[in-house]
Short mmCIF file of C-alpha atoms in Angstrom, two decimals:
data_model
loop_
_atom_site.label_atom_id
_atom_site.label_comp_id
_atom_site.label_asym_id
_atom_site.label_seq_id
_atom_site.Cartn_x
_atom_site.Cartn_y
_atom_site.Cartn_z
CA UNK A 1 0.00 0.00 0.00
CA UNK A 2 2.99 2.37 0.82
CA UNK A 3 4.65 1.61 -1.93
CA UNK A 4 2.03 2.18 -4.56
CA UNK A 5 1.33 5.55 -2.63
CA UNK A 6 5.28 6.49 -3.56
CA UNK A 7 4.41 5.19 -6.97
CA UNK A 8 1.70 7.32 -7.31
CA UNK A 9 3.72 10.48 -5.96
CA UNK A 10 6.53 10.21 -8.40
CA UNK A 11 3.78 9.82 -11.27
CA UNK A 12 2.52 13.49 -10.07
CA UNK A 13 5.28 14.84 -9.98
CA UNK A 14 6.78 13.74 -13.43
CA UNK A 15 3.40 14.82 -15.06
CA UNK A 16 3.55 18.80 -13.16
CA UNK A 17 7.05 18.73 -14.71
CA UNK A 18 6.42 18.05 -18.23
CA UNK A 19 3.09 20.22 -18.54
CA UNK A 20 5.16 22.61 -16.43
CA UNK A 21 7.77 22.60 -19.54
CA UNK A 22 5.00 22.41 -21.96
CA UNK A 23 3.51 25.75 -20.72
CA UNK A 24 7.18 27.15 -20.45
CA UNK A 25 7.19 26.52 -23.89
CA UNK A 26 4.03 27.82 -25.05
CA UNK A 27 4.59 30.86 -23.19
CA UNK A 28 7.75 31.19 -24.82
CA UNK A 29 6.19 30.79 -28.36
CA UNK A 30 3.46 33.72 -27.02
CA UNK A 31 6.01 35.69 -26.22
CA UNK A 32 8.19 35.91 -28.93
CA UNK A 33 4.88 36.67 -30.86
CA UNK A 34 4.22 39.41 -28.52
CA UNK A 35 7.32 41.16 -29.22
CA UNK A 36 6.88 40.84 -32.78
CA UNK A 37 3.43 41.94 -33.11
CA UNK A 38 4.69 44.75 -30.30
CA UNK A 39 5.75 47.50 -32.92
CA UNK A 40 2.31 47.65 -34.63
CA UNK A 41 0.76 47.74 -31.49
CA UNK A 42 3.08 50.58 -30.07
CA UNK A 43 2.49 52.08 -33.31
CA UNK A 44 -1.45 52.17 -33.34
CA UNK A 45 -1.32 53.09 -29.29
CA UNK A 46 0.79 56.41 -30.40
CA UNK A 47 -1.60 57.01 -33.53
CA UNK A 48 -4.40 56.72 -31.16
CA UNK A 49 -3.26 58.79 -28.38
CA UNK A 50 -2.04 61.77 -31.32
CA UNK A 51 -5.47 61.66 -32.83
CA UNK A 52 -7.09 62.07 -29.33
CA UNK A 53 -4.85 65.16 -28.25
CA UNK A 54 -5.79 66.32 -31.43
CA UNK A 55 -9.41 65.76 -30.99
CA UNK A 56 -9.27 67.42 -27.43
CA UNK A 57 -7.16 70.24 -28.91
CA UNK A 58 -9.78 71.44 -31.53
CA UNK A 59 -12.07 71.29 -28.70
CA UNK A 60 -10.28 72.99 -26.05
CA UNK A 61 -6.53 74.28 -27.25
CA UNK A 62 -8.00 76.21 -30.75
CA UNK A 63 -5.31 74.60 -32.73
CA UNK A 64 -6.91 73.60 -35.97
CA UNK A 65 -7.50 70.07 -36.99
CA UNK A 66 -5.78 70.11 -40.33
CA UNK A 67 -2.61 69.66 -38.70
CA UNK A 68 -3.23 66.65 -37.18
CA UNK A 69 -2.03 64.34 -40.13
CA UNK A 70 0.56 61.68 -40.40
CA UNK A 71 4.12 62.11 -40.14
CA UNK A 72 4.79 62.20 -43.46
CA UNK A 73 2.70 64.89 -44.35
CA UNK A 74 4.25 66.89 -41.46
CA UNK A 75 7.43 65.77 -42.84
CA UNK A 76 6.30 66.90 -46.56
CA UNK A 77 4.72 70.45 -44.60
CA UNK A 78 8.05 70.53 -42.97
CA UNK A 79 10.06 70.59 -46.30
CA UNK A 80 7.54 73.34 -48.18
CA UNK A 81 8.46 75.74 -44.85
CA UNK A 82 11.85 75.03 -45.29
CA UNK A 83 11.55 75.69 -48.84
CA UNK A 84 9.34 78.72 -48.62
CA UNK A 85 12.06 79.70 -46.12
CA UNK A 86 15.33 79.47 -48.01
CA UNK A 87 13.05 80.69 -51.27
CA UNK A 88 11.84 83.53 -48.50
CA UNK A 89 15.94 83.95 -47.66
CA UNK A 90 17.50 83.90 -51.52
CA UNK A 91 14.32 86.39 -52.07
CA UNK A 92 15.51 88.74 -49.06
CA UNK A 93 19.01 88.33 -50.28
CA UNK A 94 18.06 89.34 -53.60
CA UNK A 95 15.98 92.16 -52.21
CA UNK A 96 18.66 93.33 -49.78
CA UNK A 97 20.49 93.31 -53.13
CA UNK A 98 18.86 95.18 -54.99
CA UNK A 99 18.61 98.31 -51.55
CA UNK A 100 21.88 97.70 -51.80
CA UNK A 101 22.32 98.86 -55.56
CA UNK A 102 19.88 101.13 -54.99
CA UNK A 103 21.62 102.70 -51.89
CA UNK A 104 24.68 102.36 -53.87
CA UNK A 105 23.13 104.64 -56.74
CA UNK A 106 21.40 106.61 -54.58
CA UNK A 107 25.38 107.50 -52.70
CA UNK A 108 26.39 108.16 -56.38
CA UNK A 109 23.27 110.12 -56.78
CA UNK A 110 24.51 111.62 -53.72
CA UNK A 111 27.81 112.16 -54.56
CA UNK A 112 26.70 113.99 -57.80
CA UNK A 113 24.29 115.87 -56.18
CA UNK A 114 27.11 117.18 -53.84
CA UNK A 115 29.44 117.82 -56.18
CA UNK A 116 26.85 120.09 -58.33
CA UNK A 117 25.84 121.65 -54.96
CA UNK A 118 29.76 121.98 -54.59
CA UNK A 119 30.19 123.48 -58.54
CA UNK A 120 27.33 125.57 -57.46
CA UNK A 121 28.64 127.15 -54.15
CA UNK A 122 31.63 127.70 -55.96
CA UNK A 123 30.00 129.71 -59.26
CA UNK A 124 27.78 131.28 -56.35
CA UNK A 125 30.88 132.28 -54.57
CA UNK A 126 32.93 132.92 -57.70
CA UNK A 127 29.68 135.73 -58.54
CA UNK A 128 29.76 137.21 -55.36
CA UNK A 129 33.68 137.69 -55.33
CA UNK A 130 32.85 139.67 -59.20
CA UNK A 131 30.11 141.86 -57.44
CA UNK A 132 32.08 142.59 -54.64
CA UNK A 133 35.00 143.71 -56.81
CA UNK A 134 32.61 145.54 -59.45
CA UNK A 135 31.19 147.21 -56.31
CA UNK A 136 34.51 148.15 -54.85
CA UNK A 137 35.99 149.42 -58.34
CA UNK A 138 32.71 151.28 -58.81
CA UNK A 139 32.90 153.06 -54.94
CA UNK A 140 36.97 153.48 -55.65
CA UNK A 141 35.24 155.50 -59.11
CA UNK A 142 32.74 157.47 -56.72
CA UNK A 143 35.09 158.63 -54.54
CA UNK A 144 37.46 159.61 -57.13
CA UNK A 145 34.83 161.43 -58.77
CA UNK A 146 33.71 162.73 -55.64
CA UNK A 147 37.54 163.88 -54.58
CA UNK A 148 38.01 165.30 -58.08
CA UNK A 149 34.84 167.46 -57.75
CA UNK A 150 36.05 168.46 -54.12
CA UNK A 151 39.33 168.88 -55.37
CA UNK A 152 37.86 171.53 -58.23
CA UNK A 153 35.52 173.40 -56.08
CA UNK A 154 38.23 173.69 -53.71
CA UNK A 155 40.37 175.03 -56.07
CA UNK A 156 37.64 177.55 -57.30
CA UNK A 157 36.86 178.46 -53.95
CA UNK A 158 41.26 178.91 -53.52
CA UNK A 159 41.17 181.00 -56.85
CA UNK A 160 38.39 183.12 -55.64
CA UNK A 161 40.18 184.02 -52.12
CA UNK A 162 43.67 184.57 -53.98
CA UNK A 163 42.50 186.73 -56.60
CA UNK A 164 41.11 189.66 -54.22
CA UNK A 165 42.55 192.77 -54.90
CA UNK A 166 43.37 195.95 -52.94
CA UNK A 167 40.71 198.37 -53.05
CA UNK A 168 37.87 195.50 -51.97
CA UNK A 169 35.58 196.50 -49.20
CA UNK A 170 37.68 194.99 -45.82
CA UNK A 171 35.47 193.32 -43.29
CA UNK A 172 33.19 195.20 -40.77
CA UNK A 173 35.19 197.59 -38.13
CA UNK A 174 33.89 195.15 -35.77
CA UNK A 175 35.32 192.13 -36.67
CA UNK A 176 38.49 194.05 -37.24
CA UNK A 177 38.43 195.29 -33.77
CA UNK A 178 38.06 191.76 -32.50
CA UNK A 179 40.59 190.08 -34.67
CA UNK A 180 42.85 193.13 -33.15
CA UNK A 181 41.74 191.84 -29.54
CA UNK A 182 43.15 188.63 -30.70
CA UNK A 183 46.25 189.54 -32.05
CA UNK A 184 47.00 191.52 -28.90
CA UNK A 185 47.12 188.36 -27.29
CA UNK A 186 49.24 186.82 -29.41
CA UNK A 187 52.02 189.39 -29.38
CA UNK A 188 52.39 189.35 -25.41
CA UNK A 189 52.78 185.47 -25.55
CA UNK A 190 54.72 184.82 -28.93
CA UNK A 191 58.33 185.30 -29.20
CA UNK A 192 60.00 186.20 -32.77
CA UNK A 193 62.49 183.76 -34.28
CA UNK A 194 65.94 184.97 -34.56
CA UNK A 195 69.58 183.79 -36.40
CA UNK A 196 70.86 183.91 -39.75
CA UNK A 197 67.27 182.92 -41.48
CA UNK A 198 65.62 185.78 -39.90
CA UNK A 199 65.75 189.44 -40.95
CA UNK A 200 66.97 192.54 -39.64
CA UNK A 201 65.40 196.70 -40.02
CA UNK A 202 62.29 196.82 -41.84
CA UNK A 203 60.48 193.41 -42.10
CA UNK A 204 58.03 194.40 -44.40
CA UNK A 205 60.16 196.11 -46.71
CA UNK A 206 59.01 195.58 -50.39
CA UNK A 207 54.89 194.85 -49.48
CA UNK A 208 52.81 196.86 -51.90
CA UNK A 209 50.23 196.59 -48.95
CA UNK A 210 52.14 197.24 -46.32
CA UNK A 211 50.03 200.05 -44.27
CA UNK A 212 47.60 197.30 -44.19
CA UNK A 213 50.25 194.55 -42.28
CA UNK A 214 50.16 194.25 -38.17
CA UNK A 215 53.26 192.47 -37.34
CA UNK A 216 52.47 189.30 -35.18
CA UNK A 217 56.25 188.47 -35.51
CA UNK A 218 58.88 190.25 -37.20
CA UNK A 219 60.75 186.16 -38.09
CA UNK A 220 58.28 183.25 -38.44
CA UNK A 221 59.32 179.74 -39.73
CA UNK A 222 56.07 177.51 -41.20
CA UNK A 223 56.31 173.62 -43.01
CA UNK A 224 53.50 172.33 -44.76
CA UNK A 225 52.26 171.09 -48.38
CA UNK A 226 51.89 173.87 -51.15
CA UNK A 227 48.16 173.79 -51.80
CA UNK A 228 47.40 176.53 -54.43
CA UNK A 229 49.72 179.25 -56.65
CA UNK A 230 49.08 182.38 -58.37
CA UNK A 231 51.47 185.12 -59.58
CA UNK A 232 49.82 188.23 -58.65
CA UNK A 233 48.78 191.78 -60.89
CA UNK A 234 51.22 193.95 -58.38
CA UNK A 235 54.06 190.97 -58.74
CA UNK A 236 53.66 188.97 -55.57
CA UNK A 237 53.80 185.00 -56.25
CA UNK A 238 51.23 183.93 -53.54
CA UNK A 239 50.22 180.82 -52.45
CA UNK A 240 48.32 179.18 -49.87
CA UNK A 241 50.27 176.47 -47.46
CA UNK A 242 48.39 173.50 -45.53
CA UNK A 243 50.35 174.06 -42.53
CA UNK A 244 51.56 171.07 -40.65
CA UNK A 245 50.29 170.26 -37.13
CA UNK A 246 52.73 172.09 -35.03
CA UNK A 247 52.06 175.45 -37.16
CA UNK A 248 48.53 175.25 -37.12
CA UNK A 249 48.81 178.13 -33.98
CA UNK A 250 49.60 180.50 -36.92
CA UNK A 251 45.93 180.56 -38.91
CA UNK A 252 42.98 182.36 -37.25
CA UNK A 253 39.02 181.95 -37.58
CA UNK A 254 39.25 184.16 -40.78
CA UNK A 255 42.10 181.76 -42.45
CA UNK A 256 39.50 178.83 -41.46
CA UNK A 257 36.43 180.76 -43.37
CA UNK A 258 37.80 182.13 -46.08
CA UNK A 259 41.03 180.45 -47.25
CA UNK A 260 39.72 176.78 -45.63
CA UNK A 261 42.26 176.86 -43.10
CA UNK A 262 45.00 177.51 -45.17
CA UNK A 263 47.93 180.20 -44.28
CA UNK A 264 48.37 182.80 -46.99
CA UNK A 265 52.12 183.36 -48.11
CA UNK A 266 53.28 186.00 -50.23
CA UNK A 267 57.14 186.30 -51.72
CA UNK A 268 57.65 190.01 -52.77
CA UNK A 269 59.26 190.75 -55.52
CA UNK A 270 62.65 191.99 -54.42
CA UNK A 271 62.91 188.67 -52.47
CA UNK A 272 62.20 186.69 -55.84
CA UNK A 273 65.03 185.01 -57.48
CA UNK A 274 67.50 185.61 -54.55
CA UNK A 275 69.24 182.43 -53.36
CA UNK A 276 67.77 180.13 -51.01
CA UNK A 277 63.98 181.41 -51.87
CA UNK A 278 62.06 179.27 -54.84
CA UNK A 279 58.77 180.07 -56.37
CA UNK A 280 57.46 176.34 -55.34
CA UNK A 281 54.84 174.35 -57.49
CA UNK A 282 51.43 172.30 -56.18
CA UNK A 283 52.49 169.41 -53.99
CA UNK A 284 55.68 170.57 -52.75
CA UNK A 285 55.97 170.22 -49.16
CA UNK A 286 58.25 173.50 -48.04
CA UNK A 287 60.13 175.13 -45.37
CA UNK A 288 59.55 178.94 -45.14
CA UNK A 289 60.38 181.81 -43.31
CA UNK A 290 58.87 185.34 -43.23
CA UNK A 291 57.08 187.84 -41.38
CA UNK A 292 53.75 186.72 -39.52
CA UNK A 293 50.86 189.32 -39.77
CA UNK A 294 47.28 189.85 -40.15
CA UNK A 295 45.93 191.86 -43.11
CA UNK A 296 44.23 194.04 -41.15
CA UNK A 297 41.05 194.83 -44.22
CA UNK A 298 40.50 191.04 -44.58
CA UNK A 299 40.91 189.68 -41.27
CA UNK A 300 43.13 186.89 -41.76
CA UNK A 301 46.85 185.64 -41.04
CA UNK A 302 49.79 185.55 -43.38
CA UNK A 303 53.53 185.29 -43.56
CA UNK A 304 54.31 188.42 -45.68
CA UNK A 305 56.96 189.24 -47.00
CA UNK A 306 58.63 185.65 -47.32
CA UNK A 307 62.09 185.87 -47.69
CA UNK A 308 63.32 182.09 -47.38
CA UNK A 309 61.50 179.14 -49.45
CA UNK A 310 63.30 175.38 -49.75
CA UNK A 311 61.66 172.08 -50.31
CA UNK A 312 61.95 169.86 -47.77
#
C-alpha cells in the first residue's frame, strides 16, 4: 500500500514537470509573438493617443484640426516651410540686393548731387567775389569822382580868395576890432624867431600893402604842403600852405572861413630870385620863413613878405 502511494507520488510529480515545460514553452512561443506583433501595437497606441490630443485640442486648445495628419505629411509640410524659407531667404538676399544697388546709386546720386551743390557754391561764390570787386571798383570811381569834384571846387573856392585885390571893401570895423583883440594876445605870448634865417630893419620892406600889415612876428618859420599858386597883378607870387600840425597856432578863424584853413604866403618881388627862396609848385611840401601878420582889411593871417622858401 505504501509503496504504490510512492508510486503514485513520483507519477505526479513527473506529469507537473512536463506540462510545467509544456507551458514554459508555449509561453515562450506567445512571447516571442508578442514582441513581434509589439511594434504595430506601439504604433497604433501612439496614432491613437495623437489623434485624441488632437481631438481634445480642436475642442479645447484652438489649434486647428488640419494639422493633425501623419508624419509624413508633417514631414512633406516641414520641407515646403523650409523651402518657402530658403526661397523667403534667396528672395531677401536678392531684395537686400537690390537696396543695396539702390543705396549704392542713390550714394552716387549723392555724390553727384554734392558735387553740383559743390560746382554751385563755388559759381555762387565765384559771382559774389565779381560783385564785390565791381562794387569796390565802382565806390573806388565814386570817390574819385567825388575827390576830383572836391578837389575843383576847392580850387575855385582857392582862386576866388587869392584873386582879391586891394581896393575890396575889408570886413566890418567890428570884426576888425576883435581880430585886433586877438592879435593883442598873441604878441604878449609869442616870441619872434631869430639867427641867420631871420631878418633885420624893416620886415616888411618891399609889401605893396604894407600900411595894411600888423606884425604878429617880425621872423616866423612855417612847413607844410603847397596847396594853391598864383602870380599876382602887383608881382607877388602867392600861395596858400596847408600848414603842418605844429604850425597850425599860426591861422585864425578868418584863415579857417575864407582860405579853408590855409595860411596865406606872399614872396615880394625883391625877395624873388634871390638864393635860397624858390617860387614852389602844387604838392611841394616847403620850409619857409617870413614875417607873420594879419591883413588888417580882410581879417586873416599871413607870412608876408617871405624871404626864405626850400623844399623839404
Amino acid at each position: 500500500m505504501a509503496h504504490y502511494r510512492i508510486r503514485t507520488l513520483w507519477f505526479l510529480i513527473l506529469s507537473f514537470s512536463i506540462a510545467l515545460v509544456a507551458s514554459a514553452g508555449t509561453l515562450n512561443s506567445y512571447m516571442n509573438k508578442s514582441w513581434a506583433d509589439a511594434p504595430p501595437l506601439l504604433d497604433n497606441l501612439l496614432k491613437n493617443y495623437y489623434i485624441k490630443i488632437q481631438d481634445k485640442s480642436e475642442n479645447g486648445l484652438g489649434i486647428p484640426s488640419d494639422l493633425s495628419q501623419d508624419y509624413g505629411g508633417a514631414n512633406q509640410t516641414g520641407s515646403d516651410l523650409t523651402g518657402q524659407a530658403l526661397s523667403g531667404e534667396e528672395g531677401a538676399n536678392q531684395t537686400g540686393s537690390d537696396l543695396t544697388g539702390q543705396a549704392l546709386s542713390g550714394e552716387e546720386d549723392s555724390e553727384d548731387n554734392n558735387q553740383t551743390s559743390t560746382q554751385t557754391a563755388g559759381q555762387s561764390e565765384s559771382n559774389q567775389n565779381i560783385n564785390q570787386t565791381i562794387e569796390t571798383q565802382q565806390q573806388i570811381q565814386n570817390n574819385q569822382t567825388v575827390n576830383i569834384q572836391n578837389n575843383i571846387q576847392l580850387k575855385q573856392k582857392l582862386e576866388i580868395a587869392i584873386s582879391e585885390e586891394e581896393g575890396e571893401a575889408p570886413i566890418p570895423l567890428e570884426e576888425q576890432n576883435r581880430v585886433e583883440s586877438s592879435d593883442r594876445v598873441i604878441v604878449t605870448q609869442h616870441k619872434a624867431l631869430t639867427g641867420p634865417d631871420c631878418k633885420t630893419g624893416n620886415v616888411l620892406a618891399g609889401a605893396s600893402n604894407e600900411e595894411n600889415l600888423r606884425v604878429l612876428s617880425e621872423c616866423q618859420e612855417a612847413t607844410g604842403v603847397v596847396m594853391h599858386t598864383k602870380k599876382m597883378d602887383d608881382g607877388d607870387f602867392k600861395f596858400f600852405l596847408k600848414l603842418d600840425d605844429k604850425f597850425k597856432f599860426l591861422i585864425n578863424e578868418k584863415n579857417n572861413d575864407k582860405t579853408d584853413g590855409f595860411m596865406v604866403v606872399e614872396i615880394v618881388p625883391p625877395d624873388q630870385g634871390k638864393s635860397g627862396i624858390i617860387l614852389p609848385k602844387e604838392g611841394d611840401h616847403v620850409h619857409i620863413w617870413g614875417a607873420w601878420v594879419t591883413d588888417k582889411p580882410k581879417g586873416w593871417h599871413e607870412i608876408h613878405p617871405t624871404w626864405k622858401v626850400v623844399n623839404e
